[in-house]
Structure formats: structure tokens, C-alpha cells
XYZ file of C-alpha atoms in Angstrom:
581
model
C 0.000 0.000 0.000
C 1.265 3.380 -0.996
C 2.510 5.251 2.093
C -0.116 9.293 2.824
C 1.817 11.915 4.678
C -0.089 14.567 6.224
C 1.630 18.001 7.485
C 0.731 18.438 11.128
C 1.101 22.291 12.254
C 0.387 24.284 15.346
C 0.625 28.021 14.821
C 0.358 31.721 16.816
C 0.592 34.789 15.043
C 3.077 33.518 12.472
C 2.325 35.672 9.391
C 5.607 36.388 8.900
C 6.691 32.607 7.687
C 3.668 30.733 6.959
C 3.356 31.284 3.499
C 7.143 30.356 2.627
C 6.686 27.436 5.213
C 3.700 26.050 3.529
C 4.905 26.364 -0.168
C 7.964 24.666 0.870
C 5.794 21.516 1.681
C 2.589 21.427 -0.036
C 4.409 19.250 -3.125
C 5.301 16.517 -0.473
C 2.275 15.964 1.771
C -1.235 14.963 0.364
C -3.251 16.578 3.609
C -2.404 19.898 5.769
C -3.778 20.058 9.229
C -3.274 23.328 10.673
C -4.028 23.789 14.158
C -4.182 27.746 15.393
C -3.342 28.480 19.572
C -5.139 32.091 19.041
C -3.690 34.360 16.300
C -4.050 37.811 16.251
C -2.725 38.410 12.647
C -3.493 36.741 9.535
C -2.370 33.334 10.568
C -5.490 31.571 9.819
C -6.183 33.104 6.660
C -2.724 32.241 5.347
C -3.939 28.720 6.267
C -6.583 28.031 4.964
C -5.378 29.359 1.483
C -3.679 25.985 1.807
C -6.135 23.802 3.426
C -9.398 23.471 4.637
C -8.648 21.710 7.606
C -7.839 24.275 10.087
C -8.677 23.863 13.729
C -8.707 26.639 16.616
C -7.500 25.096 19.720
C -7.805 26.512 23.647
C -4.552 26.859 24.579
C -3.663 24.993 28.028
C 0.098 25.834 28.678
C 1.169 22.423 26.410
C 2.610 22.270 23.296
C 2.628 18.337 23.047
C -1.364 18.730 23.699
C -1.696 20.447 20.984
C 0.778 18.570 18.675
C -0.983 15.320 19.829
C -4.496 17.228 18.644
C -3.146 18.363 15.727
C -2.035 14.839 14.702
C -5.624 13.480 15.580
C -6.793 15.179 13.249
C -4.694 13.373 10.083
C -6.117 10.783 8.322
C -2.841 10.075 6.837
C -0.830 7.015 7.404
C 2.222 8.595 7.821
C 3.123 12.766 10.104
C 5.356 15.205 9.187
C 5.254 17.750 12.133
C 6.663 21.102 11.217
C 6.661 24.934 12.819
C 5.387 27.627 10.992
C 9.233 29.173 11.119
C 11.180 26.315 9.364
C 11.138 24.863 5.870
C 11.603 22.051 3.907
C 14.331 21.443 1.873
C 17.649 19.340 0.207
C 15.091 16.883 -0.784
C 15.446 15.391 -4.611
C 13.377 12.872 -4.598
C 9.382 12.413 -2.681
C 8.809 11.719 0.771
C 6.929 8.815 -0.414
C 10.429 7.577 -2.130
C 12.076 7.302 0.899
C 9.637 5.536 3.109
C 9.248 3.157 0.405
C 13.089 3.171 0.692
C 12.776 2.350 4.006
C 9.495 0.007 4.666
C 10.688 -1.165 7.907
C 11.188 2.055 9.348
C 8.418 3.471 12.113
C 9.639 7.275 12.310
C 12.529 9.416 10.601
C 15.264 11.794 12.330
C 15.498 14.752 9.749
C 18.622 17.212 10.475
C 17.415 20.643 11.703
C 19.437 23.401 10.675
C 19.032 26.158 12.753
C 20.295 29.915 11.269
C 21.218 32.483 13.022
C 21.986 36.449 12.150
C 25.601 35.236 12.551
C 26.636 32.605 10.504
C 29.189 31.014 13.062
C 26.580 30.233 14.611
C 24.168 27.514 12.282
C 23.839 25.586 14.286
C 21.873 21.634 13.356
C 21.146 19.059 15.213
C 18.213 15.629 14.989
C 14.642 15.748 15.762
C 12.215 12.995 14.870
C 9.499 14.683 12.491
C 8.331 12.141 10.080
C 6.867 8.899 11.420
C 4.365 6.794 11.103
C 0.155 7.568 12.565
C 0.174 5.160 15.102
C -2.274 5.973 18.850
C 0.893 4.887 20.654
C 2.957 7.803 19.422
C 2.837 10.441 21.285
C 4.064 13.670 22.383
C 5.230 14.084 25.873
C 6.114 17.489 27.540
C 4.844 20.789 27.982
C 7.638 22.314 26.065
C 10.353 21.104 24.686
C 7.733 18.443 23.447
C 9.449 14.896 23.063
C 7.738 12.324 20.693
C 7.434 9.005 22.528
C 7.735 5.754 20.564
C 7.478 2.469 21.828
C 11.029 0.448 22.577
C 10.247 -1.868 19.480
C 9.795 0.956 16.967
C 12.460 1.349 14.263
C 14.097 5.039 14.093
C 16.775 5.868 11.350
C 18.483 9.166 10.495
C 18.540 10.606 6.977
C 20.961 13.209 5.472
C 17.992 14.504 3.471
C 15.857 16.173 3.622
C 16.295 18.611 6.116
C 14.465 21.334 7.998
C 15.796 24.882 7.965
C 14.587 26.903 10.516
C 14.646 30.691 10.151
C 16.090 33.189 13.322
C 13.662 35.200 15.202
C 13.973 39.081 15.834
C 15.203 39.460 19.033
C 12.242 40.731 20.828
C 10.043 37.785 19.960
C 12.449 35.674 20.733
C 12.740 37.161 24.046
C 9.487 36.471 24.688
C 9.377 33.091 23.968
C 12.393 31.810 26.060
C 10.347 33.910 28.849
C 7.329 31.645 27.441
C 9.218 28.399 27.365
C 11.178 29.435 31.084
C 7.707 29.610 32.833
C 6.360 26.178 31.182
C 9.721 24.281 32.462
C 9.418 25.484 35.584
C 6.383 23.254 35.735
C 8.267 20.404 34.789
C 10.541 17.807 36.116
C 14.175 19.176 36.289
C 15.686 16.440 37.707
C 14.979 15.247 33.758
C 18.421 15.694 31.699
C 16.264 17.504 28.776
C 14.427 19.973 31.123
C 17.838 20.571 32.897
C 19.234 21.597 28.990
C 16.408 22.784 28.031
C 16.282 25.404 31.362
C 19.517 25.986 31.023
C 19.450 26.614 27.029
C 16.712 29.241 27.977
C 19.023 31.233 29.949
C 21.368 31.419 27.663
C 19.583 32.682 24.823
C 18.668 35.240 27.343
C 22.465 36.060 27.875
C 21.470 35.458 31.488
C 25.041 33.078 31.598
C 25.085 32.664 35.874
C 21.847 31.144 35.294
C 22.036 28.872 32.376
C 25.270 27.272 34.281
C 23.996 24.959 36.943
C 21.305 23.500 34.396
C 23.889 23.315 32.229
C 26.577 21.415 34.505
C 23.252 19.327 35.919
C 22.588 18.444 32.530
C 26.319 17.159 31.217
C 26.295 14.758 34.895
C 23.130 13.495 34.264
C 24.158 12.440 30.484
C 25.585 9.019 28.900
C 27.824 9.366 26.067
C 26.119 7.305 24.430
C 23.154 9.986 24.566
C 22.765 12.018 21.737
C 21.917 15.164 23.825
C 25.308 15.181 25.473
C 27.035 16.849 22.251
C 24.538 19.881 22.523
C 25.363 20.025 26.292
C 28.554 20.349 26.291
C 28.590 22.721 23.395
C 26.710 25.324 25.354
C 28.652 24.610 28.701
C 31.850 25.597 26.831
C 30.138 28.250 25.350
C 28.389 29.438 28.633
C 31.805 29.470 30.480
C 33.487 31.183 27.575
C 30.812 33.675 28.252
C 31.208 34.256 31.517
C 35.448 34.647 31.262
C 35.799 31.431 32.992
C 38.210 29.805 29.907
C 40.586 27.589 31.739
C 36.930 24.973 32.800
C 35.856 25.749 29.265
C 39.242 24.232 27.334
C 39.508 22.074 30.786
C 35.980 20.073 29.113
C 37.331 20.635 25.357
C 40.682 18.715 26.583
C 38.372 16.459 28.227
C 35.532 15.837 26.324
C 38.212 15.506 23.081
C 39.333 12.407 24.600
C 35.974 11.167 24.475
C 35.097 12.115 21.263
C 38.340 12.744 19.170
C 37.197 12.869 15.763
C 34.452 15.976 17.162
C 35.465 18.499 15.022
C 32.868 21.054 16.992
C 34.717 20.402 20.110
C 38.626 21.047 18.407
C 36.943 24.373 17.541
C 35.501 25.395 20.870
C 38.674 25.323 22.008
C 40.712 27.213 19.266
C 37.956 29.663 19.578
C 38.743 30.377 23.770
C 42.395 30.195 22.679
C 41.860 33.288 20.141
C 40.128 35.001 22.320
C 42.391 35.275 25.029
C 45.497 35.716 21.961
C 47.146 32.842 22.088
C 47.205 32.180 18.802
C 49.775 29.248 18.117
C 47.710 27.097 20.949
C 44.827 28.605 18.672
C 46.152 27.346 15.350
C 46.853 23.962 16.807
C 43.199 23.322 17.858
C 41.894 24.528 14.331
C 44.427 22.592 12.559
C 42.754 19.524 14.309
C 39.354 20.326 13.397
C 39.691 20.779 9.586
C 41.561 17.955 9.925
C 38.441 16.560 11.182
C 35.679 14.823 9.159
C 32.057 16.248 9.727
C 30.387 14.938 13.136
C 27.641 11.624 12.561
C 24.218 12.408 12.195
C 23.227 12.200 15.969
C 25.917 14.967 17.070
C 24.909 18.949 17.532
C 26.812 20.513 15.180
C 27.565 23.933 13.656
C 28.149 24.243 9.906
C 30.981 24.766 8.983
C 33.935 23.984 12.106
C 35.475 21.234 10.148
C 35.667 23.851 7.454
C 35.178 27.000 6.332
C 35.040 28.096 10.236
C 37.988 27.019 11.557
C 39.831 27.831 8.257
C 38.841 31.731 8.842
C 39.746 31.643 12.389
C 43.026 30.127 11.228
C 43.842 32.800 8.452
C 42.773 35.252 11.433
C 45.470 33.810 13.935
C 48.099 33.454 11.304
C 47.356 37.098 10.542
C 48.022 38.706 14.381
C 50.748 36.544 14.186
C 52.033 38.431 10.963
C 52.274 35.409 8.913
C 50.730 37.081 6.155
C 50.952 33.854 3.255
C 49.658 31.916 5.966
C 46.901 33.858 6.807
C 46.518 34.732 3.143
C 46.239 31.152 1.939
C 43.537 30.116 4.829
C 41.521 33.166 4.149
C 41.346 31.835 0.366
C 40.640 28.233 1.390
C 37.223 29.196 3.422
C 36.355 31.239 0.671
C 36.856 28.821 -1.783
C 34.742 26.204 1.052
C 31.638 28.966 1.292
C 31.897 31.433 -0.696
C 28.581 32.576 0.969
C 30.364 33.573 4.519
C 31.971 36.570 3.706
C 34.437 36.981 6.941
C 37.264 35.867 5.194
C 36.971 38.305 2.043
C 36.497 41.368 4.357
C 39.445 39.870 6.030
C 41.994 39.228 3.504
C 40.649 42.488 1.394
C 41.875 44.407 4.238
C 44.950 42.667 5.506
C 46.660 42.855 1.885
C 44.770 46.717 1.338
C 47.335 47.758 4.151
C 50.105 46.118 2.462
C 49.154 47.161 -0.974
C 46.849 49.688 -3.017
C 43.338 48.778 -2.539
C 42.187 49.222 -6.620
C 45.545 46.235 -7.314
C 43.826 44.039 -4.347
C 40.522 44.619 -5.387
C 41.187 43.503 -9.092
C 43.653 40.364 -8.043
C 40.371 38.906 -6.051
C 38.568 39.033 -9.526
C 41.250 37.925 -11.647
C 42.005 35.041 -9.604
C 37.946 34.656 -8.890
C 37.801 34.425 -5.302
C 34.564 36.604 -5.927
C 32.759 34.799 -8.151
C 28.976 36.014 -6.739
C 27.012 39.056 -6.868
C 26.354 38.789 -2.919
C 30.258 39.091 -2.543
C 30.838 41.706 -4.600
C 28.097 43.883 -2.882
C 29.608 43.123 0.412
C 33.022 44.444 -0.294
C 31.393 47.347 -2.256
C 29.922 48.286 1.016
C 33.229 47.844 2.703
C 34.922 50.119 0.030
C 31.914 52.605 0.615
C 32.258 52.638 4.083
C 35.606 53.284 4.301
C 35.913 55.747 1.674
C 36.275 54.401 -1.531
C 33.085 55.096 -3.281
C 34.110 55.379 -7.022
C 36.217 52.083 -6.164
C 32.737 50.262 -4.226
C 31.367 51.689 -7.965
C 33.804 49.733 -9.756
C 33.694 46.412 -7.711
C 29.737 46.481 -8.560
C 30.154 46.918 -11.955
C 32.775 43.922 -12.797
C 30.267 41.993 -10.838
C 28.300 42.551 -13.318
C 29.076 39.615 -15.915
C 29.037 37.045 -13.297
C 25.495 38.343 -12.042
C 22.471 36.720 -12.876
C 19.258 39.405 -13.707
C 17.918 39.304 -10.665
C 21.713 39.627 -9.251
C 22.338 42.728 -11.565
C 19.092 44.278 -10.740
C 20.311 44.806 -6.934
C 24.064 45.720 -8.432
C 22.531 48.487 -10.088
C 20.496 50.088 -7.704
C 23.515 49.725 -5.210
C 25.820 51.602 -7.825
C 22.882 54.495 -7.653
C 24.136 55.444 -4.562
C 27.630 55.030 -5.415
C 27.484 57.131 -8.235
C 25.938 60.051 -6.130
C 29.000 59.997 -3.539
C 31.288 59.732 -5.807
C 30.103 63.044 -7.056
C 28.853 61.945 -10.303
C 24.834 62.716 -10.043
C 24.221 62.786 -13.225
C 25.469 58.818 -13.517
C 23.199 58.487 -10.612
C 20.230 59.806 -12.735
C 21.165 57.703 -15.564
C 21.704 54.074 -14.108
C 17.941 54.935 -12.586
C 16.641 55.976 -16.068
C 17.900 52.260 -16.791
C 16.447 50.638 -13.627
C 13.031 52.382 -14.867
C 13.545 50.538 -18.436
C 13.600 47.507 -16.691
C 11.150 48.403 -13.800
C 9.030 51.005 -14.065
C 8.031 51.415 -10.239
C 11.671 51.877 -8.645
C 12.013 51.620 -4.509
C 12.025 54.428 -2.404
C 15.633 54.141 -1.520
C 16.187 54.372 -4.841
C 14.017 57.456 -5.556
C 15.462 59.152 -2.561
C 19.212 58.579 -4.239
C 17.079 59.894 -6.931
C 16.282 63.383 -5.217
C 19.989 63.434 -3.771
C 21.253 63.604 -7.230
C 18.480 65.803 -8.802
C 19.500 68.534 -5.263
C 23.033 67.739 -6.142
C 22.432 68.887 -9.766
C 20.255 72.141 -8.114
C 17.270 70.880 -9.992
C 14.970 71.671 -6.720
C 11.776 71.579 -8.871
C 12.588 68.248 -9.956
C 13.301 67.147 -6.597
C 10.320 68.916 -5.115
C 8.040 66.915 -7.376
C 9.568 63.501 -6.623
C 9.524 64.483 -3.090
C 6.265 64.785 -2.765
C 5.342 61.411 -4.831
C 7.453 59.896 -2.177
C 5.628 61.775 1.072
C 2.774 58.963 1.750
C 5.378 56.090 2.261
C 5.846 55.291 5.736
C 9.090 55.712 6.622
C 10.288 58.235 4.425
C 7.615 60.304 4.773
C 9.901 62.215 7.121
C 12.583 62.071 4.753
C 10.526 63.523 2.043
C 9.257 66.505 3.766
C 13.154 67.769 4.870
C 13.598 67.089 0.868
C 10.632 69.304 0.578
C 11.547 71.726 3.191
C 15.227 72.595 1.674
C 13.476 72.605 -2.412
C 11.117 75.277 -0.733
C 13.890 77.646 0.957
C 15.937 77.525 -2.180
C 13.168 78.363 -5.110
C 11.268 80.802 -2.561
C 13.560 81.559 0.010
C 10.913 80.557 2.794
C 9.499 77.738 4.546
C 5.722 79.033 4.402
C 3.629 75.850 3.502
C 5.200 73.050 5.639
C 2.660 71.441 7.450
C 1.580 72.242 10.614
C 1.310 69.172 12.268
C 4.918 68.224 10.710
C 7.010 65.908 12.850
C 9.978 68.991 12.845
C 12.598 67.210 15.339
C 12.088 64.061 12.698
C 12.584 66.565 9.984
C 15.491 68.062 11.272
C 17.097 64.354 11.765
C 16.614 63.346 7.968
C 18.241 66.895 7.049
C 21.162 66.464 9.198
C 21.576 62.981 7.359
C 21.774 64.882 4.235
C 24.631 66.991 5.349
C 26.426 64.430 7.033
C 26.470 62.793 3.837
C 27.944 66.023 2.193
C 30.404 66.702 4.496
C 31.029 62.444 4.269
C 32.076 63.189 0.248
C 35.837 62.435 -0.512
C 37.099 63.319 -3.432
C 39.820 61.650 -5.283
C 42.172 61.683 -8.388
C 39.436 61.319 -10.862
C 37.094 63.263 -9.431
C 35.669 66.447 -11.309
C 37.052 69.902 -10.102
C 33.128 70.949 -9.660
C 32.028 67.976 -7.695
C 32.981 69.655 -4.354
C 30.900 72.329 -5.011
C 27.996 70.397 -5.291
C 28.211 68.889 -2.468
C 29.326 72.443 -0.250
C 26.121 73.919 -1.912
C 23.564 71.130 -0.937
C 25.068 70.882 2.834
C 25.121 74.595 2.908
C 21.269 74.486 2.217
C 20.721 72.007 4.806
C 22.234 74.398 7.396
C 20.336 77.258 6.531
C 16.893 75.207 6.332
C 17.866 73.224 9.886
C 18.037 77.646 11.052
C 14.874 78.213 9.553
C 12.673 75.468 10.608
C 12.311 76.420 14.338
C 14.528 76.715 17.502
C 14.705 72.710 18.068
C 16.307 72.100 15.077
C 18.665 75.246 15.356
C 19.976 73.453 18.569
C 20.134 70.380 16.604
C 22.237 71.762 14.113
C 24.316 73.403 17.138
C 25.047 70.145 18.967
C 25.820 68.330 15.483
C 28.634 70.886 14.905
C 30.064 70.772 18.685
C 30.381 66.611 17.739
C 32.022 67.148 15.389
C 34.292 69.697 16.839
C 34.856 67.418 19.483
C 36.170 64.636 17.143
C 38.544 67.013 15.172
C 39.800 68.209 18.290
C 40.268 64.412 19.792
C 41.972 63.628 16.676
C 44.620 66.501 16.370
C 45.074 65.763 20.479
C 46.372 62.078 19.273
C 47.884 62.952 16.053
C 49.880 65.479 17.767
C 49.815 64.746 21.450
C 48.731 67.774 22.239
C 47.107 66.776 25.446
């Protein structure tokens, strides 16, 4: 008999990721039960845009009685349980393939990869979400929910496919380790998962003190045969890295290694505390093990990347405060060439040979020698060049990107090269890689049509500007930013602010017109640059002082404190430059 999977979901107020959740799956399930703990948002209505089978449910304080409702509710033979914040994906072949692969099989461990906003920190580990519809599996737990199967059921882990699960803003997530804190609290913590799981919570909170006893409880309450010890120990080391205490953290890497010596994870825990406190060859040795290492079996936690591209930044990193620059050099290029996606090592090595070199010669050796070989790699060093100065250069990076990008790729280079062209004093560039943008898109975003107004001020064209301006005024957040555009057009055609809106958000105002001078006063220019390009710039920040005197006292005083700042940091930097204090 042909194996059914049904999709078993219980949501709250996920908007945000349903949709991309739910299109991930719908190919691989034939039914979608979608059980909602009382949404506020659009949650439901996502739902049932998928399915007609969605269920509001009373919630009680636990998860697993709502998982085990939601699963009730299947009349599948086999349950894929999924949260609203993860998808589905690596997976070539059906679902149905591989239980057919697999006949003897009662439930599936699929990899979870969790991302993070810093990529050191992807972290994956096993959780058993596919398995057969059976009333003898259940879910256990208030939180932390723990599908129980019974000692005779079959369980195998599988490389593919996996679930990606997508970070949470920080606020929500605060709430929900709050959430989770209060429901364990209620449970038993002499268990070695609520001890983790308690002590897991604390550390997401940063609240290290804490998170350490569970922790600790948790590791001597452990097997190593268990596969939840490799997660423990991962956040012990990194909860007494946190909390300065590195001679216990490397004193469980030098243990722990013994017990697993083939853990890459662990080999880079312990080069990590050894950077950290600069003692780089120790460092290099631990990282040296871990590439050296193969990636961890299925049942381990593990973060992408330590028996690679990870540990190979960290060593090009150590080798460079060390000053052995080929070193460094040729680890920097080998995670690169490993991800070219993590983009730590190109900021890295851009900037380590920049300072021994001219940064236009290092720039084009990365191409020639394709080390940058994506769009998203050229924009990041762009930014870098930008940042630090060299905006016709960040210009230039963008546009040899150009023949590797794809259209979607060159779409973004282009608007990025907008803004480029602007500070590098060439407006009128500006105005004409948006004339292309429009050829390709008629309805351009508002970043982009606010580079367009800098150029169009730039240029003095203040009608121009004023009219663009006030297209732009009704969206959201640069509504603000359109009426200080609209404020400085109306002081330089009339010489008066007369018509500004009453009920006009001034001290807002006044913050989006000090952006615009700071971004005058930010121009450089180099050997290229035209001899009239300063004066553009002078001009429009010159207007942006006399509107900020004109639009009331608040953002006279504004204007007043801006230029002490900035006294202050000209006068901090001549006192160091020529110890004059």
C-alpha cells in the first residue's frame, strides 16, 4: 500500500513565515492540518489558502497537547510535524520515495538546521518529524515536546531532507524563552532535557550565571552514548566562555576531546577560547585539528561549517596577528573557496593585503584570480569600500560583478551603484543608471528614488526634486525624509518655509536633514574626481544648514550640537595625532 503523509502544524501569530513554510511543503504531503493556539494576525487566513482543515484550539500551557491534537486530526498514514518558522528542503526525490526506501522504518530523524543572524553560529542538530500515525505515538512534555515511541519501533536518520529553521527578531524571541522558562518550571528538572532545556533558555537570554547549573546538571546526568550530550557540552563551553571562565571551558574541550576525538565542533571550541584570550599558536593547533576533522555523525549537535570554512577563517585570522601574512593569506582563500557565501574571510583578507598594498591592485587580483565569483560578494566588499571611503572604487567592484550576475543579481548591483554614483560626485550617472532601472522596472524603490532626489539637489534641480519628493511623502518611513527634501526645495526656489505642514514631525525633519549633510560633508574626493564635484556637495550641505536655522529653535539646537560633535572629534583627533594633550 502506498505510504499518505499529512503536514501536522500548530501556529500563533506567524504571518511572517507561513506562506514560505507552507509552499515549501505542499508538493510533499497529500493533507495539511493546521491547528491555530489564538492568532491575532493573519495566521489563519494564510492557512486556509492551503487547506481546509484548520482547527482553533484553547490553549492549556502544552505544546505536546496540541501537537498530539493536531495529529488526531490526520487521516494520513504517515506525520510530518513542522513549525510555521522552518522549511523544507535538500530533498530530490518524494517523501513517499524514501519511506518506500525504508518500509521497515516506524519514524525518521530529519537534520534541523538552525540559522542564526551570525553565521558562526548555524547551528543543526536531529529531531524525529516524520513517522508513522500510530495511537501509541505520542508527544510528551509541555515544552520542549518529546515524541514518545514504543522500545520496538524502528528510528533511522537521513541526510535529506532537512528542515531549515529561520532566526527570530530578538524581541520575539525574548518572549518566547520567557514563554518556554515559565512552562519548564512546571516540569521535572531532575529530567536531563528539562535541565538543557532550562539551562538553554538562559542562555539565549544572555542570562550566563543562570544557564550554568542547568547546564553542569545536565552534562552529569548524560551518557555518552546519549545524543543530547554533544549539545550540552557545546553550550557549557560556550556558557563558560561567556562568563570569562576559559581555563573549565578548554579544561571540558581537553576532556571531552578524549571522548570524542574525531568531534570536530569540540577542536573548535577550544581554538575559539584560545583566540580570544590571543594565544594564537595554541589557537592554530586546535583549528588545525578540526579541519583535519571529518564532519560529526548524524546524531551529534553541530555547527556548519567547524570542520571547514570556520575554523579555516579563524586560522587565516590567527596566522594574521601573528604576521604570517601567506599563511593567513592562503587560509583566508581556502574558506572562501569552502563557502563562498560567509563573507568573513573576504572582508578579512581584502583588508589585511589593502594595508600592504593599493586597494584598486587588491581589489582587481580577487577578480582575476575569482575568489569573488557572486554578486552577494561583490556587494559586500562594495559596502566595505563605501564605508571606508572608496566610493568610485565600491562603484567599480559592482560593476565587474556585473558579468558574473544573474538578472535578478544585476538588478540589486545596479540600484547599489545608484548610490555610489551620487558619492562619488557623479549625479548625473546616478540619474542615468535609474533611467535604466526604470527601463527595466518602471516602479523603482524608495531608496532608490530618494538617491534619486539626492542627485536631482546635487544637480540644483529643486523643482525636480520637489516633485519627486512629494510622490514619495505617503510612504511610511520616508515620509519624514521627504518633507526635509521638501523643506530645503522650498527655501531655495522661494527663500521661505511658508507651507510646511503644521502638524509636521519637525525634530524628525530636522534628523533626515542632518543625514543629508552628514552625507555632504562624508564626500571624498579623489584623483578622478571632477574639479566641480565639491561644489555640489558644499552647496547642498550649505542648504541644509540654513533650512535646519529656519525650521524652528529645536532644530537650530540640533544643528548646534551636530557641529560641537564634530568639533569634538577634530579636536580628539589633532590631540592624538599630535599629542597635544
Amino acid at each position: 500500500m502506498q505510504p499518505t503523509i499529512g503536514l501536522a502544524m500548530i501556529v500563533h501569530n506567524d504571518q511572517a513565515h507561513l506562506v514560505q513554510c507552507l509552499e515549501s511543503v505542499k508538493s510533499h504531503v497529500q493533507e495539511m492540518v493546521i491547528v491555530d493556539i489564538g492568532s491575532a494576525d493573519e495566521t489563519t487566513a494564510i492557512a486556509r489558502r492551503y487547506t481546509d482543515k484548520v482547527f482553533e484550539y484553547s490553549w492549556n500551557d502544552d505544546f505536546s497537547a496540541a501537537r498530539n491534537f493536531s495529529i488526531d486530526q490526520l487521516a494520513t498514514s504517515w506525520v510530518l510535524v513542522m513549525n510555521a518558522d522552518e522549511r523544507l528542503e535538500g530533498l530530490t526525490g518524494t517523501l513517499e520515495a524514501l519511506l518506500t526506501q525504508h518500509p521497515d522504518t516506524d519514524g525518521f530523524y530529519l537534520t534541523i538546521c538552525q540559522t542564526a543572524p551570525d553565521p558562526e553560529t548555524d547551528d543543526t542538530f536531529p529531531a524525529l518529524r516524520l513517522f508513522r500515525r500510530d495511537p501509541a505515538y505520542r508527544f510528551e512534555g509541555r515544552v520542549y515536546e518529546t515524541l514518545r515511541l514504543p522500545e520496538a519501533a524502528k528510528r533511522l536518520m537521513v541526510t535529506a531532507p532537512f528542515i531549515k529553521r529561520i532566526s527570530t527578531p530578538e524581541a520575539l524571541s525574548r518572549d518566547k524563552h520567557q514563554r518556554n522558562l515559565a512552562l519548564l518550571q512546571q516540569m521535572d528538572t531532575e529530567h536531563s532535557l528539562i535541565s538543557f532545556a532550562m539551562g538553554l533558555e538562559f542562555f539565549q537570554l544572555k542570562r550566563y550565571e543562570d544557564a550554568l547549573p542547568h547546564l553542569q546538571k545536565a552534562l552529569n546526568s548524560t551518557q555518552p552514548d546519549d545524543g543530547l550530550r554533544t549539545a550540552v557540552i557545546r553550550y557549557l563551553i560556550r556558557c563558560l566562555n561567556a562568563l570569562g571562565r576559559h581555563a573549565e571551558a578548554i579544561g571540558i574541550c581537553i576532556k571531552e576531546t578524549k571522548r570524542y576525538p574525531d568531534y570536530c565542533d569540540l577542536h573548535y571550541e577550544g581554538g575559539v577560547i584560545f583566540e580570544e584570550k590571543g594565544e594564537y599558536p595554541l589557537a592554530i593547533k586546535w583549528f588545525t585539528k578540526a579541519v583535519e576533522c571529518q564532519k560529526p555523525p548524524l546524531g551529534y549537535f553541530h555547527t556548519i561549517g567547524t570542520e571547514s570554512f570556520l575554523s579555516l577563517y579563524h586560522l587565516g585570522y590567527c596566522h594574521e596577528m601573528k604576521k604570517e601574512y601567506l599563511k593567513a593569506e592562503e587560509n583566508y582563500q581556502k574558506a572562501i573557496t569552502s563557502n563562498p557565501d560567509f563573507v568573513k574571510p573576504l572582508q578579512r583578507l581584502f583588508l589585511m593585503k589593502s594595508a600592504l598594498s593599493d586597494p584598486a591592485t587588491v581589489l582587481y587580483a580577487l577578480f582575476e584570480s575569482e575568489l569573488i565569483k557572486m554578486a552577494d560578494q561583490a556587494l559586500f566588499l562594495g559596502e566595505l569600500l563605501f564605508d571606508i571611503g572608496y566610493y568610485r572604487l565600491a562603484n567599480r567592484c559592482l560593476e565587474k560583478a556585473l558579468p558574473l550576475s544573474q538578472t535578478t543579481d544585476s538588478h540589486r548591483l545596479h540600484q547599489r551603484m545608484v548610490r555610489y554614483e551620487n558619492y562619488s560626485g557623479n549625479p548625473a550617472g546616478a540619474l542615468q543608471k535609474i533611467d535604466q532601472l526604470r527601463r527595466s522596472q518602471p516602479t523603482i524603490d524608495p531608496e532608490i528614488a530618494v538617491e534619486e532626489i539626492m542627485a536631482l539637489m546635487l544637480l540644483q534641480d529643486y523643482s525636480a526634486a520637489a516633485d519627486k519628493a512629494n510622490a514619495l511623502s505617503g510612504q511610511g518611513q520616508f515620509s519624514e525624509t521627504a518633507l526635509a527634501i521638501l523643506a530645503m526645495t522650498t527655501l531655495a526656489r522661494e527663500h521661505t518655509l511658508s507651507g510646511i505642514p503644521e502638524n509636521t514631525n519637525k525634530a524628525a525633519v530636522a534628523e533626515r536633514i542632518l543625514n543629508i549633510i552628514e552625507r555632504c560633508l562624508s564626500f571624498i574626493p579623489d584623483s578622478e574626481t571632477d574639479p566641480d564635484s565639491m561644489a555640489l556637495f558644499i552647496n547642498l550641505a550649505s542648504l541644509g544648514i540654513r533650512t535646519l536655522t529656519a525650521l524652528s529653535p529645536d532644530s537650530a539646537a540640533m544643528l548646534i550640537r551636530y557641529i560641537d560633535d564634530k568639533a569634538d572629534t577634530v579636536q580628539n583627533l589633532m590631540n592624538y595625532k599630535f599629542n597635544l594633550s
